[in-house]
CSV table of C-alpha atoms in Angstrom, one decimal:
chain,number,residue,atom,x,y,z
A,85,MET,CA,0.0,0.0,0.0
A,86,PRO,CA,1.5,3.4,-1.0
A,87,SER,CA,2.8,5.5,1.9
A,88,ALA,CA,1.9,8.9,3.0
A,89,ILE,CA,4.3,10.6,0.5
A,90,PHE,CA,1.4,10.6,-2.0
A,91,SER,CA,-0.9,12.6,0.3
A,92,THR,CA,1.8,15.0,1.6
A,93,PRO,CA,2.1,18.5,0.0
A,94,LEU,CA,4.8,18.6,-2.6
A,95,ARG,CA,5.8,22.2,-1.7
A,96,ALA,CA,4.7,24.8,0.8
A,97,ALA,CA,1.6,26.8,-0.2
A,98,PRO,CA,2.8,30.0,-1.8
A,99,SER,CA,2.0,33.4,-0.3
A,100,SER,CA,1.4,34.6,-3.8
A,101,THR,CA,0.8,32.9,-7.2
A,102,ALA,CA,1.7,36.0,-9.3
A,103,HIS,CA,3.6,34.7,-12.3
A,104,ALA,CA,4.2,31.5,-10.3
A,105,LEU,CA,4.0,29.1,-13.4
A,106,LEU,CA,6.2,29.8,-16.4
A,107,GLY,CA,5.9,27.8,-19.6
A,108,ILE,CA,8.2,27.8,-22.6
A,109,GLU,CA,7.9,26.0,-26.0
A,110,ASN,CA,6.6,26.5,-29.5
A,111,PRO,CA,3.5,28.7,-29.8
A,112,LEU,CA,1.1,27.9,-32.7
A,113,LEU,CA,-2.2,29.6,-33.4
A,114,ASP,CA,-4.8,26.8,-34.0
A,115,ILE,CA,-7.2,27.9,-36.7
A,116,CYS,CA,-10.2,25.6,-36.3
A,117,VAL,CA,-12.9,25.3,-38.9
A,118,ASP,CA,-15.8,23.0,-39.9
A,119,ALA,CA,-14.7,21.2,-43.0
A,120,ASP,CA,-17.9,19.1,-43.5
A,121,ASN,CA,-19.5,21.3,-46.2
A,122,SER,CA,-16.3,22.1,-48.0
A,123,ASP,CA,-13.9,20.5,-50.4
A,124,VAL,CA,-10.9,21.8,-48.5
A,125,LEU,CA,-9.7,18.3,-47.4
A,126,ALA,CA,-9.8,17.0,-51.0
A,127,LYS,CA,-8.3,20.2,-52.4
A,128,TYR,CA,-5.2,19.9,-50.3
A,129,LYS,CA,-5.2,16.0,-50.4
A,130,LEU,CA,-5.6,15.7,-46.6
A,131,GLU,CA,-6.8,12.8,-44.6
A,132,ALA,CA,-9.8,13.4,-42.4
A,133,ASN,CA,-8.1,12.1,-39.2
A,134,ASN,CA,-4.4,12.8,-39.4
A,135,ALA,CA,-1.6,15.2,-38.3
A,136,ILE,CA,1.1,16.4,-40.7
A,137,LEU,CA,3.7,19.1,-41.0
A,138,ALA,CA,2.8,21.6,-43.8
A,139,GLY,CA,4.6,21.5,-47.1
A,140,PRO,CA,4.8,24.3,-49.7
A,141,GLU,CA,1.6,23.0,-51.2
A,142,HIS,CA,-0.3,23.9,-48.0
A,143,ALA,CA,0.9,27.5,-47.9
A,144,PRO,CA,-2.5,29.0,-49.1
A,145,LEU,CA,-4.5,26.9,-46.7
A,146,TYR,CA,-4.2,29.2,-43.7
A,147,ALA,CA,-5.5,32.3,-45.4
A,148,GLU,CA,-8.2,30.3,-47.1
A,149,ILE,CA,-9.7,29.0,-43.9
A,150,SER,CA,-9.3,32.4,-42.1
A,151,ALA,CA,-11.8,33.9,-44.6
A,152,ALA,CA,-15.4,33.5,-45.5
A,153,PRO,CA,-17.3,31.2,-45.9
A,154,PHE,CA,-15.3,29.6,-43.1
A,155,LYS,CA,-15.9,30.8,-39.5
A,156,PRO,CA,-12.6,30.2,-37.9
A,157,LEU,CA,-12.2,29.6,-34.1
A,158,TYR,CA,-8.7,30.8,-33.1
A,159,VAL,CA,-7.1,29.0,-30.1
A,160,PRO,CA,-3.6,29.7,-28.8
A,161,GLY,CA,-1.9,26.4,-29.2
A,162,GLY,CA,1.3,24.5,-29.1
A,163,ALA,CA,1.4,21.8,-26.5
A,164,ALA,CA,3.0,23.8,-23.6
A,165,GLN,CA,0.9,26.8,-24.3
A,166,ASN,CA,-2.2,24.6,-24.0
A,167,THR,CA,-1.0,23.3,-20.7
A,168,ILE,CA,-0.3,26.8,-19.3
A,169,ARG,CA,-3.8,28.0,-20.5
A,170,GLY,CA,-5.3,25.0,-18.7
A,171,ALA,CA,-3.4,25.6,-15.5
A,172,GLN,CA,-4.5,29.3,-15.6
A,173,TRP,CA,-8.1,28.1,-15.7
A,174,LEU,CA,-7.6,26.6,-12.3
A,175,LEU,CA,-5.4,29.3,-10.8
A,176,PRO,CA,-6.0,32.8,-9.5
A,177,LYS,CA,-5.7,35.6,-12.1
A,178,GLY,CA,-2.2,36.5,-13.1
A,179,SER,CA,-0.6,33.2,-12.1
A,180,THR,CA,0.9,32.1,-15.4
A,181,THR,CA,3.5,33.3,-17.9
A,182,TYR,CA,4.4,31.9,-21.3
A,183,ILE,CA,7.3,32.6,-23.8
A,184,GLY,CA,8.0,31.4,-27.3
A,185,CYS,CA,8.6,32.9,-30.7
A,186,VAL,CA,6.0,34.4,-33.1
A,187,GLY,CA,6.0,36.5,-36.3
A,188,LYS,CA,4.9,40.1,-36.7
A,189,ASP,CA,1.5,39.5,-38.2
A,190,SER,CA,-2.3,39.4,-37.5
A,191,TYR,CA,-2.0,35.8,-36.3
A,192,ALA,CA,0.5,36.9,-33.6
A,193,ASP,CA,-1.9,39.7,-32.6
A,194,ILE,CA,-4.8,37.3,-32.4
A,195,MET,CA,-2.8,34.7,-30.3
A,196,THR,CA,-1.5,37.4,-27.9
A,197,ALA,CA,-5.0,38.9,-27.4
A,198,THR,CA,-6.7,35.6,-26.9
A,199,ALA,CA,-4.1,34.1,-24.5
A,200,ARG,CA,-4.2,37.3,-22.4
A,201,GLU,CA,-8.0,37.2,-22.4
A,202,GLN,CA,-7.6,33.7,-20.9
A,203,GLY,CA,-5.3,35.2,-18.2
A,204,VAL,CA,-2.0,34.0,-19.5
A,205,ASP,CA,0.7,36.7,-19.5
A,206,VAL,CA,2.4,36.0,-22.8
A,207,HIS,CA,5.7,37.6,-23.8
A,208,TYR,CA,6.6,36.3,-27.2
A,209,MET,CA,9.8,36.9,-29.0
A,210,VAL,CA,9.0,38.5,-32.4
A,211,ASP,CA,10.8,37.4,-35.6
A,212,PRO,CA,9.4,39.7,-38.4
A,213,SER,CA,11.1,37.6,-41.1
A,214,VAL,CA,8.7,34.7,-40.9
A,215,PRO,CA,5.0,34.1,-40.2
A,216,THR,CA,3.6,33.1,-36.8
A,217,GLY,CA,3.4,29.4,-36.4
A,218,THR,CA,-0.1,28.1,-37.2
A,219,CYS,CA,-2.0,24.8,-37.1
A,220,ALA,CA,-5.0,24.3,-39.4
A,221,VAL,CA,-7.5,22.2,-37.6
A,222,LEU,CA,-10.1,20.9,-40.1
A,223,VAL,CA,-13.0,19.3,-38.3
A,224,SER,CA,-15.2,16.8,-40.1
A,225,SER,CA,-17.7,14.0,-39.4
A,226,GLY,CA,-19.7,16.2,-37.1
A,227,GLY,CA,-16.7,17.0,-34.9
A,228,LYS,CA,-15.4,13.4,-34.6
A,229,LYS,CA,-12.4,13.8,-37.0
A,230,ARG,CA,-9.7,16.4,-37.1
A,231,SER,CA,-7.1,16.9,-39.8
A,232,LEU,CA,-4.1,18.9,-38.4
A,233,VAL,CA,-1.7,20.7,-40.6
A,234,ALA,CA,1.1,22.4,-38.6
A,235,ASN,CA,3.3,25.1,-40.0
A,236,LEU,CA,5.9,25.7,-37.2
A,237,SER,CA,7.5,28.7,-38.9
A,238,ALA,CA,8.4,31.3,-36.3
A,239,ALA,CA,8.0,28.9,-33.4
A,240,ASN,CA,11.3,27.3,-34.6
A,241,ASN,CA,13.2,30.5,-34.3
A,242,TYR,CA,13.3,31.2,-30.5
A,243,LYS,CA,16.6,32.5,-29.3
A,244,PRO,CA,17.9,32.8,-25.7
A,245,THR,CA,18.5,36.5,-26.2
A,246,HIS,CA,14.8,36.9,-25.7
A,247,HIS,CA,14.7,35.7,-22.1
A,248,ARG,CA,18.0,37.3,-21.3
A,249,GLN,CA,16.3,40.7,-21.6
A,250,PRO,CA,15.8,42.2,-18.1
A,251,ALA,CA,12.0,42.5,-18.5
A,252,ILE,CA,11.7,38.8,-19.5
A,253,TRP,CA,14.3,37.5,-17.1
A,254,SER,CA,12.4,39.2,-14.2
A,255,LEU,CA,9.4,36.9,-15.2
A,256,VAL,CA,11.7,33.8,-15.1
A,257,GLU,CA,12.9,34.9,-11.7
A,258,ALA,CA,9.3,35.4,-10.5
A,259,ALA,CA,8.4,31.8,-11.5
A,260,GLN,CA,8.1,29.2,-8.8
A,261,VAL,CA,7.5,26.3,-11.1
A,262,ILE,CA,8.9,26.1,-14.7
A,263,TYR,CA,7.4,23.9,-17.4
A,264,ILE,CA,9.3,23.1,-20.6
A,265,GLY,CA,7.6,21.2,-23.3
A,266,GLY,CA,9.6,18.5,-25.0
A,267,PHE,CA,9.1,19.9,-28.5
A,268,PHE,CA,11.4,22.8,-27.4
A,269,LEU,CA,14.3,20.3,-27.8
A,270,THR,CA,14.0,20.8,-31.5
A,271,VAL,CA,14.3,24.6,-31.2
A,272,SER,CA,16.8,25.9,-28.5
A,273,GLN,CA,18.8,23.5,-26.4
A,274,GLU,CA,20.8,26.5,-25.1
A,275,SER,CA,17.6,28.1,-23.8
A,276,ILE,CA,16.5,24.9,-22.1
A,277,MET,CA,19.9,24.6,-20.3
A,278,GLU,CA,19.9,28.3,-19.2
A,279,ILE,CA,16.4,28.0,-17.7
A,280,ALA,CA,17.3,24.6,-16.1
A,281,ALA,CA,20.4,26.0,-14.5
A,282,HIS,CA,18.4,28.9,-13.1
A,283,ALA,CA,15.8,26.5,-11.6
A,284,LEU,CA,18.6,24.5,-10.0
A,285,SER,CA,20.4,27.5,-8.5
A,286,THR,CA,17.1,28.8,-7.0
A,287,ASN,CA,15.7,25.5,-6.0
A,288,LYS,CA,12.6,25.9,-8.2
A,289,TRP,CA,10.6,23.0,-9.7
A,290,LEU,CA,11.8,22.3,-13.2
A,291,THR,CA,9.1,20.3,-15.0
A,292,PHE,CA,9.4,18.7,-18.4
A,293,ASN,CA,7.3,16.7,-20.8
A,294,LEU,CA,8.5,13.9,-23.1
A,295,SER,CA,5.9,15.2,-25.6
A,296,ALA,CA,6.4,12.7,-28.4
A,297,PRO,CA,8.2,9.3,-29.1
A,298,PHE,CA,10.4,10.8,-31.9
A,299,LEU,CA,12.1,13.2,-29.4
A,300,SER,CA,13.6,10.3,-27.5
A,301,GLN,CA,14.6,8.7,-30.8
A,302,PHE,CA,16.2,11.7,-32.6
A,303,PHE,CA,16.9,14.3,-29.9
A,304,GLN,CA,18.4,11.9,-27.3
A,305,ALA,CA,21.6,14.0,-26.7
A,306,GLY,CA,19.6,17.1,-25.8
A,307,MET,CA,17.3,15.1,-23.6
A,308,GLU,CA,20.3,13.5,-21.8
A,309,GLU,CA,21.8,16.9,-21.1
A,310,ALA,CA,18.5,18.2,-19.6
A,311,SER,CA,17.4,15.1,-17.7
A,312,PRO,CA,19.5,15.6,-14.6
A,313,TYR,CA,17.6,18.9,-14.0
A,314,TRP,CA,14.1,17.3,-14.2
A,315,ASP,CA,12.2,17.5,-10.9
A,316,LEU,CA,9.0,16.4,-12.5
A,317,LEU,CA,8.6,14.5,-15.7
A,318,PHE,CA,5.3,13.9,-17.6
A,319,GLY,CA,4.9,11.4,-20.5
A,320,ASN,CA,2.5,8.9,-21.9
A,321,GLU,CA,3.0,5.1,-22.4
A,322,SER,CA,4.3,5.5,-26.0
A,323,GLU,CA,6.8,8.2,-25.0
A,324,ALA,CA,7.9,6.1,-21.9
A,325,GLN,CA,8.5,3.1,-24.2
A,326,ALA,CA,10.5,5.2,-26.7
A,327,PHE,CA,12.6,6.7,-23.8
A,328,ALA,CA,13.3,3.1,-22.5
A,329,LYS,CA,14.2,1.9,-26.0
A,330,ALA,CA,16.6,4.8,-26.5
A,331,HIS,CA,18.3,4.0,-23.2
A,332,GLY,CA,18.6,0.3,-24.1
A,333,TRP,CA,16.2,-0.9,-21.3
A,334,THR,CA,15.2,-3.8,-23.5
A,335,GLU,CA,13.9,-5.9,-20.6
A,336,LEU,CA,11.3,-3.2,-19.8
A,337,VAL,CA,9.8,-3.1,-23.4
A,338,GLU,CA,10.1,-6.7,-24.6
A,339,PRO,CA,8.2,-8.9,-24.7
A,340,LYS,CA,5.8,-6.6,-22.8
A,341,VAL,CA,6.1,-2.9,-21.9
A,342,ASP,CA,6.3,-2.4,-18.2
A,343,VAL,CA,5.3,1.3,-17.8
A,344,ALA,CA,5.6,1.3,-14.0
A,345,ALA,CA,9.2,-0.1,-14.1
A,346,ILE,CA,10.1,2.5,-16.7
A,347,ALA,CA,8.8,5.2,-14.5
A,348,ASP,CA,10.8,3.9,-11.6
A,349,LYS,CA,14.0,3.8,-13.7
A,350,ILE,CA,13.5,7.3,-15.0
A,351,ALA,CA,12.9,8.6,-11.5
A,352,ALA,CA,16.2,7.0,-10.4
A,353,LEU,CA,18.3,8.5,-13.1
A,354,PRO,CA,21.1,10.9,-12.0
A,355,LYS,CA,19.8,14.2,-10.7
A,356,LYS,CA,21.4,17.6,-10.0
A,357,ASN,CA,19.1,18.8,-7.2
A,358,GLU,CA,19.5,15.9,-4.7
A,359,ALA,CA,17.4,17.7,-2.2
A,360,ARG,CA,14.3,17.0,-4.3
A,361,PRO,CA,13.7,13.4,-5.6
A,362,ARG,CA,12.5,13.2,-9.2
A,363,LEU,CA,8.7,12.7,-9.6
A,364,VAL,CA,7.7,10.8,-12.8
A,365,VAL,CA,4.1,10.7,-14.0
A,366,ILE,CA,3.1,8.5,-16.9
A,367,THR,CA,-0.5,8.7,-18.3
A,368,GLN,CA,-2.0,5.8,-20.4
A,369,GLY,CA,-5.1,7.3,-22.0
A,370,ALA,CA,-8.2,5.8,-20.5
A,371,ASP,CA,-6.0,3.4,-18.5
A,372,SER,CA,-4.5,4.1,-15.1
A,373,THR,CA,-1.9,6.8,-14.5
A,374,VAL,CA,1.4,5.6,-13.0
A,375,VAL,CA,3.4,7.7,-10.5
A,376,SER,CA,6.9,7.0,-9.3
A,377,TYR,CA,8.4,9.0,-6.4
A,378,LYS,CA,10.9,8.4,-3.7
A,379,GLY,CA,11.3,4.7,-4.6
A,380,GLU,CA,7.6,4.1,-4.4
A,381,ARG,CA,4.8,3.9,-7.0
A,382,LYS,CA,1.1,4.5,-7.0
A,383,VAL,CA,-1.4,3.7,-9.7
A,384,TYR,CA,-4.4,6.0,-10.2
A,385,PRO,CA,-7.6,5.0,-12.1
A,386,VAL,CA,-8.7,7.5,-14.6
A,387,LYS,CA,-11.9,9.5,-14.2
A,388,LYS,CA,-14.4,7.7,-16.6
A,389,VAL,CA,-16.2,9.7,-19.3
A,390,ASP,CA,-19.2,8.4,-21.2
A,391,PRO,CA,-17.7,7.3,-24.6
A,392,VAL,CA,-20.6,9.0,-26.3
A,393,LYS,CA,-19.4,12.3,-24.9
A,394,VAL,CA,-15.8,11.9,-26.0
A,395,ILE,CA,-15.1,14.2,-29.0
A,396,ASP,CA,-11.4,14.7,-29.2
A,397,THR,CA,-8.6,13.1,-27.1
A,398,ASN,CA,-5.7,14.9,-28.9
A,399,GLY,CA,-5.2,17.4,-26.0
A,400,ALA,CA,-5.7,15.0,-23.1
A,401,GLY,CA,-2.0,14.9,-22.2
A,402,ASP,CA,-1.6,18.7,-22.2
A,403,ALA,CA,-4.7,19.0,-20.2
A,404,PHE,CA,-3.6,16.5,-17.6
A,405,ALA,CA,-0.3,18.3,-17.1
A,406,ALA,CA,-2.3,21.6,-16.7
A,407,GLY,CA,-4.3,20.3,-13.8
A,408,PHE,CA,-1.3,18.7,-12.2
A,409,LEU,CA,0.9,21.8,-12.4
A,410,ALA,CA,-1.9,24.1,-11.1
A,411,LYS,CA,-2.2,22.0,-8.0
A,412,LEU,CA,1.6,21.8,-7.7
A,413,VAL,CA,1.8,25.6,-7.8
A,414,LEU,CA,-0.8,25.7,-4.9
A,415,GLY,CA,1.3,23.4,-2.8
A,416,LYS,CA,-1.0,20.3,-3.0
A,417,SER,CA,-0.2,16.6,-2.7
A,418,ILE,CA,0.5,14.1,-5.6
A,419,ASP,CA,-3.0,12.7,-4.9
A,420,GLU,CA,-4.6,16.1,-5.4
A,421,CYS,CA,-2.4,16.9,-8.4
A,422,VAL,CA,-3.3,13.7,-10.2
A,423,GLU,CA,-7.0,14.2,-9.4
A,424,ALA,CA,-6.9,17.7,-11.0
A,425,GLY,CA,-5.0,16.3,-14.0
A,426,HIS,CA,-7.7,13.7,-14.6
A,427,TYR,CA,-10.4,16.3,-14.1
A,428,VAL,CA,-9.0,18.8,-16.7
A,429,ALA,CA,-8.3,16.0,-19.2
A,430,SER,CA,-11.9,14.7,-18.8
A,431,GLU,CA,-13.3,18.2,-19.5
A,432,VAL,CA,-11.1,18.8,-22.6
A,433,ILE,CA,-11.8,15.5,-24.3
A,434,GLN,CA,-15.5,16.4,-24.4
A,435,ARG,CA,-14.7,19.4,-26.7
A,436,SER,CA,-13.1,19.8,-30.1
A,437,GLY,CA,-9.6,21.2,-29.6
A,438,VAL,CA,-7.9,22.2,-26.3
A,439,VAL,CA,-10.7,24.5,-25.2
A,440,PHE,CA,-11.7,25.0,-21.5
A,441,PRO,CA,-15.2,25.6,-20.3
A,442,SER,CA,-16.2,29.2,-19.6
A,443,GLU,CA,-17.6,28.3,-16.3
A,444,ALA,CA,-15.4,28.1,-13.2
A,445,PRO,CA,-13.8,24.7,-12.6
A,446,ALA,CA,-15.5,22.3,-10.2
A,447,ILE,CA,-12.3,21.6,-8.2
């Protein structure tokens, strides 16, 4: 039976949550449209339920779906920005900050205004030479299918000179918990290491997300450099399996994947801040969430949602991290953090896109 460590607060409750949670990664403006009564999928040779990176042939798509007869819904996206927006939904006003790189265009203006309306204090680096990163979200089959076409563009161009500016660095210093999305490994390793070193020197929580299996496969060197700084690591079962394979932990993936053992092994990897044991949280979709901490593990059943109500599970992992981080900021226990993660994920999967209810959360 798990010990009291899972019901003990992870940190002291803060006297203030102002700018307490900082996120950094790749901002994309999601442009969501109903594609059911349009030939847009066929025109651009897109599958109804798929996710791809944009090629040159997709360049006109974004302007096309931003104009009539389409009625676009603009959502500030990118995995970590989704998580920060979700955490802000649970937290007092002014609790979150987010940085990344955008272009100098109307999409950046829309993303800035929308994120700030939702309470996130965004401070984007602006690269006027390229467009803001966008993701076309073409919804069909009455909301059941989504074709995603991502154009990373400016999101790829973040430079550490941005957060070195005194005005931005003051926000880094104000943060109590820092969240770096794994996709940032493809953009600025130098920035990751600078922020990680700051977290270590100030005893702040540095939290990270494995984000996608390909990152463990193709960006292993960057991940290896950053991993000793991880105080909290999120991932799902596919990402945990890829991480284990990249590290040669064959016995944990063949003939059967042992997610709990992988979580334990990641938790036990070398760590810079020895005063705080690493906490590893692995989600498994509708299956139980596995947590490894201080040499112990606990398995949490997921909050069940009526399958009829499930519309879109794409943002479930980002939403889980949002709930968990919000409660971590507030100084809650692992039990409470996981409960909040499951709650936010259960809300998001009942909507198309990573969109949070307008009403106040029930936790």
